[in-house]
Amino acid sequence: MTDDYDVPADAETYECRYCGRPFAREEWLALHRGLDHPAQLDDDEVAAFRAAHEAEESALGNFRLRALGALVVIYFCLLMIYALV
């Protein structure tokens, strides 16, 4: 299966040396390598994958907390509006 990627000519990309897929960020390339090519990684690539994975998990955890907080605020605002109307 051949994948064609529409990448602007002036865009800086990081290309996977195993499959040739381009990425806009080096962290995304590290995550791709760790998920799609785990048996082919050297020690430095494994360390980069683990660091990128931990950073992604941390960012996802922060997003989940913010989303939960926003839902709680919206719920109580709607509850107060319903109580007053």
mmCIF file with all atom_site columns, C-alpha atoms in Angstrom:
data_model
loop_
_atom_site.group_PDB
_atom_site.id
_atom_site.type_symbol
_atom_site.label_atom_id
_atom_site.label_alt_id
_atom_site.label_comp_id
_atom_site.label_asym_id
_atom_site.label_entity_id
_atom_site.label_seq_id
_atom_site.pdbx_PDB_ins_code
_atom_site.Cartn_x
_atom_site.Cartn_y
_atom_site.Cartn_z
_atom_site.occupancy
_atom_site.B_iso_or_equiv
_atom_site.pdbx_formal_charge
_atom_site.auth_seq_id
_atom_site.auth_comp_id
_atom_site.auth_asym_id
_atom_site.auth_atom_id
_atom_site.pdbx_PDB_model_num
ATOM 1  C CA . MET A 1 1  ? 0.000   0.000  0.000  1.00 0.00 ? 1  MET A CA 1
ATOM 2  C CA . THR A 1 2  ? 1.464   3.325  -1.035 1.00 0.00 ? 2  THR A CA 1
ATOM 3  C CA . ASP A 1 3  ? 0.487   6.377  0.968  1.00 0.00 ? 3  ASP A CA 1
ATOM 4  C CA . ASP A 1 4  ? 0.759   9.799  -0.617 1.00 0.00 ? 4  ASP A CA 1
ATOM 5  C CA . TYR A 1 5  ? 1.052   12.757 1.708  1.00 0.00 ? 5  TYR A CA 1
ATOM 6  C CA . ASP A 1 6  ? 0.233   16.295 0.666  1.00 0.00 ? 6  ASP A CA 1
ATOM 7  C CA . VAL A 1 7  ? 3.012   18.278 2.316  1.00 0.00 ? 7  VAL A CA 1
ATOM 8  C CA . PRO A 1 8  ? 3.649   21.918 1.381  1.00 0.00 ? 8  PRO A CA 1
ATOM 9  C CA . ALA A 1 9  ? 7.010   22.440 -0.318 1.00 0.00 ? 9  ALA A CA 1
ATOM 10 C CA . ASP A 1 10 ? 8.233   24.950 2.290  1.00 0.00 ? 10 ASP A CA 1
ATOM 11 C CA . ALA A 1 11 ? 7.147   22.916 5.322  1.00 0.00 ? 11 ALA A CA 1
ATOM 12 C CA . GLU A 1 12 ? 9.770   21.464 7.624  1.00 0.00 ? 12 GLU A CA 1
ATOM 13 C CA . THR A 1 13 ? 9.130   17.759 8.065  1.00 0.00 ? 13 THR A CA 1
ATOM 14 C CA . TYR A 1 14 ? 10.606  14.851 9.955  1.00 0.00 ? 14 TYR A CA 1
ATOM 15 C CA . GLU A 1 15 ? 10.485  11.700 7.866  1.00 0.00 ? 15 GLU A CA 1
ATOM 16 C CA . CYS A 1 16 ? 10.331  8.164  9.214  1.00 0.00 ? 16 CYS A CA 1
ATOM 17 C CA . ARG A 1 17 ? 13.328  6.235  7.963  1.00 0.00 ? 17 ARG A CA 1
ATOM 18 C CA . TYR A 1 18 ? 11.386  2.970  8.075  1.00 0.00 ? 18 TYR A CA 1
ATOM 19 C CA . CYS A 1 19 ? 8.281   3.884  6.051  1.00 0.00 ? 19 CYS A CA 1
ATOM 20 C CA . GLY A 1 20 ? 8.929   7.409  4.744  1.00 0.00 ? 20 GLY A CA 1
ATOM 21 C CA . ARG A 1 21 ? 5.894   9.011  6.390  1.00 0.00 ? 21 ARG A CA 1
ATOM 22 C CA . PRO A 1 22 ? 6.401   12.748 7.080  1.00 0.00 ? 22 PRO A CA 1
ATOM 23 C CA . PHE A 1 23 ? 5.597   14.427 10.392 1.00 0.00 ? 23 PHE A CA 1
ATOM 24 C CA . ALA A 1 24 ? 5.411   18.091 11.354 1.00 0.00 ? 24 ALA A CA 1
ATOM 25 C CA . ARG A 1 25 ? 6.975   17.544 14.787 1.00 0.00 ? 25 ARG A CA 1
ATOM 26 C CA . GLU A 1 26 ? 9.849   15.418 15.967 1.00 0.00 ? 26 GLU A CA 1
ATOM 27 C CA . GLU A 1 27 ? 7.769   14.212 18.934 1.00 0.00 ? 27 GLU A CA 1
ATOM 28 C CA . TRP A 1 28 ? 5.102   12.876 16.568 1.00 0.00 ? 28 TRP A CA 1
ATOM 29 C CA . LEU A 1 29 ? 7.795   11.010 14.644 1.00 0.00 ? 29 LEU A CA 1
ATOM 30 C CA . ALA A 1 30 ? 9.071   9.462  17.885 1.00 0.00 ? 30 ALA A CA 1
ATOM 31 C CA . LEU A 1 31 ? 5.547   8.373  18.817 1.00 0.00 ? 31 LEU A CA 1
ATOM 32 C CA . HIS A 1 32 ? 4.992   6.917  15.326 1.00 0.00 ? 32 HIS A CA 1
ATOM 33 C CA . ARG A 1 33 ? 8.223   4.944  15.444 1.00 0.00 ? 33 ARG A CA 1
ATOM 34 C CA . GLY A 1 34 ? 7.422   3.549  18.880 1.00 0.00 ? 34 GLY A CA 1
ATOM 35 C CA . LEU A 1 35 ? 3.897   2.515  17.903 1.00 0.00 ? 35 LEU A CA 1
ATOM 36 C CA . ASP A 1 36 ? 4.404   1.321  14.312 1.00 0.00 ? 36 ASP A CA 1
ATOM 37 C CA . HIS A 1 37 ? 8.030   0.128  14.275 1.00 0.00 ? 37 HIS A CA 1
ATOM 38 C CA . PRO A 1 38 ? 8.870   -0.989 17.854 1.00 0.00 ? 38 PRO A CA 1
ATOM 39 C CA . ALA A 1 39 ? 11.052  -3.958 16.890 1.00 0.00 ? 39 ALA A CA 1
ATOM 40 C CA . GLN A 1 40 ? 13.327  -1.816 14.710 1.00 0.00 ? 40 GLN A CA 1
ATOM 41 C CA . LEU A 1 41 ? 14.189  0.918  17.239 1.00 0.00 ? 41 LEU A CA 1
ATOM 42 C CA . ASP A 1 42 ? 17.596  1.510  18.771 1.00 0.00 ? 42 ASP A CA 1
ATOM 43 C CA . ASP A 1 43 ? 18.089  2.639  22.379 1.00 0.00 ? 43 ASP A CA 1
ATOM 44 C CA . ASP A 1 44 ? 18.008  6.369  21.560 1.00 0.00 ? 44 ASP A CA 1
ATOM 45 C CA . GLU A 1 45 ? 14.752  6.009  19.615 1.00 0.00 ? 45 GLU A CA 1
ATOM 46 C CA . VAL A 1 46 ? 13.196  4.021  22.460 1.00 0.00 ? 46 VAL A CA 1
ATOM 47 C CA . ALA A 1 47 ? 14.182  6.766  24.918 1.00 0.00 ? 47 ALA A CA 1
ATOM 48 C CA . ALA A 1 48 ? 12.741  9.424  22.574 1.00 0.00 ? 48 ALA A CA 1
ATOM 49 C CA . PHE A 1 49 ? 9.504   7.426  22.285 1.00 0.00 ? 49 PHE A CA 1
ATOM 50 C CA . ARG A 1 50 ? 9.178   7.079  26.046 1.00 0.00 ? 50 ARG A CA 1
ATOM 51 C CA . ALA A 1 51 ? 9.794   10.796 26.606 1.00 0.00 ? 51 ALA A CA 1
ATOM 52 C CA . ALA A 1 52 ? 7.288   11.767 23.902 1.00 0.00 ? 52 ALA A CA 1
ATOM 53 C CA . HIS A 1 53 ? 4.748   9.279  25.275 1.00 0.00 ? 53 HIS A CA 1
ATOM 54 C CA . GLU A 1 54 ? 5.068   10.642 28.819 1.00 0.00 ? 54 GLU A CA 1
ATOM 55 C CA . ALA A 1 55 ? 4.685   14.221 27.569 1.00 0.00 ? 55 ALA A CA 1
ATOM 56 C CA . GLU A 1 56 ? 1.612   13.234 25.527 1.00 0.00 ? 56 GLU A CA 1
ATOM 57 C CA . GLU A 1 57 ? 0.065   11.426 28.500 1.00 0.00 ? 57 GLU A CA 1
ATOM 58 C CA . SER A 1 58 ? 0.662   14.453 30.719 1.00 0.00 ? 58 SER A CA 1
ATOM 59 C CA . ALA A 1 59 ? -0.916  16.812 28.181 1.00 0.00 ? 59 ALA A CA 1
ATOM 60 C CA . LEU A 1 60 ? -3.871  14.453 27.740 1.00 0.00 ? 60 LEU A CA 1
ATOM 61 C CA . GLY A 1 61 ? -4.358  14.251 31.512 1.00 0.00 ? 61 GLY A CA 1
ATOM 62 C CA . ASN A 1 62 ? -4.392  18.050 31.758 1.00 0.00 ? 62 ASN A CA 1
ATOM 63 C CA . PHE A 1 63 ? -6.918  18.263 28.936 1.00 0.00 ? 63 PHE A CA 1
ATOM 64 C CA . ARG A 1 64 ? -9.180  15.713 30.632 1.00 0.00 ? 64 ARG A CA 1
ATOM 65 C CA . LEU A 1 65 ? -9.134  17.672 33.896 1.00 0.00 ? 65 LEU A CA 1
ATOM 66 C CA . ARG A 1 66 ? -9.926  20.943 32.113 1.00 0.00 ? 66 ARG A CA 1
ATOM 67 C CA . ALA A 1 67 ? -12.731 19.312 30.118 1.00 0.00 ? 67 ALA A CA 1
ATOM 68 C CA . LEU A 1 68 ? -14.220 17.819 33.292 1.00 0.00 ? 68 LEU A CA 1
ATOM 69 C CA . GLY A 1 69 ? -14.021 21.195 35.035 1.00 0.00 ? 69 GLY A CA 1
ATOM 70 C CA . ALA A 1 70 ? -15.728 22.900 32.087 1.00 0.00 ? 70 ALA A CA 1
ATOM 71 C CA . LEU A 1 71 ? -18.520 20.306 32.105 1.00 0.00 ? 71 LEU A CA 1
ATOM 72 C CA . VAL A 1 72 ? -19.066 20.754 35.844 1.00 0.00 ? 72 VAL A CA 1
ATOM 73 C CA . VAL A 1 73 ? -19.248 24.544 35.464 1.00 0.00 ? 73 VAL A CA 1
ATOM 74 C CA . ILE A 1 74 ? -21.680 24.262 32.533 1.00 0.00 ? 74 ILE A CA 1
ATOM 75 C CA . TYR A 1 75 ? -23.818 21.756 34.440 1.00 0.00 ? 75 TYR A CA 1
ATOM 76 C CA . PHE A 1 76 ? -24.124 23.996 37.509 1.00 0.00 ? 76 PHE A CA 1
ATOM 77 C CA . CYS A 1 77 ? -24.774 27.106 35.408 1.00 0.00 ? 77 CYS A CA 1
ATOM 78 C CA . LEU A 1 78 ? -27.593 25.329 33.601 1.00 0.00 ? 78 LEU A CA 1
ATOM 79 C CA . LEU A 1 79 ? -28.889 23.996 36.918 1.00 0.00 ? 79 LEU A CA 1
ATOM 80 C CA . MET A 1 80 ? -28.993 27.529 38.372 1.00 0.00 ? 80 MET A CA 1
ATOM 81 C CA . ILE A 1 81 ? -30.696 28.886 35.238 1.00 0.00 ? 81 ILE A CA 1
ATOM 82 C CA . TYR A 1 82 ? -33.287 26.091 35.463 1.00 0.00 ? 82 TYR A CA 1
ATOM 83 C CA . ALA A 1 83 ? -33.860 26.813 39.171 1.00 0.00 ? 83 ALA A CA 1
ATOM 84 C CA . LEU A 1 84 ? -34.414 30.526 38.516 1.00 0.00 ? 84 LEU A CA 1
ATOM 85 C CA . VAL A 1 85 ? -36.674 30.185 35.493 1.00 0.00 ? 85 VAL A CA 1
#
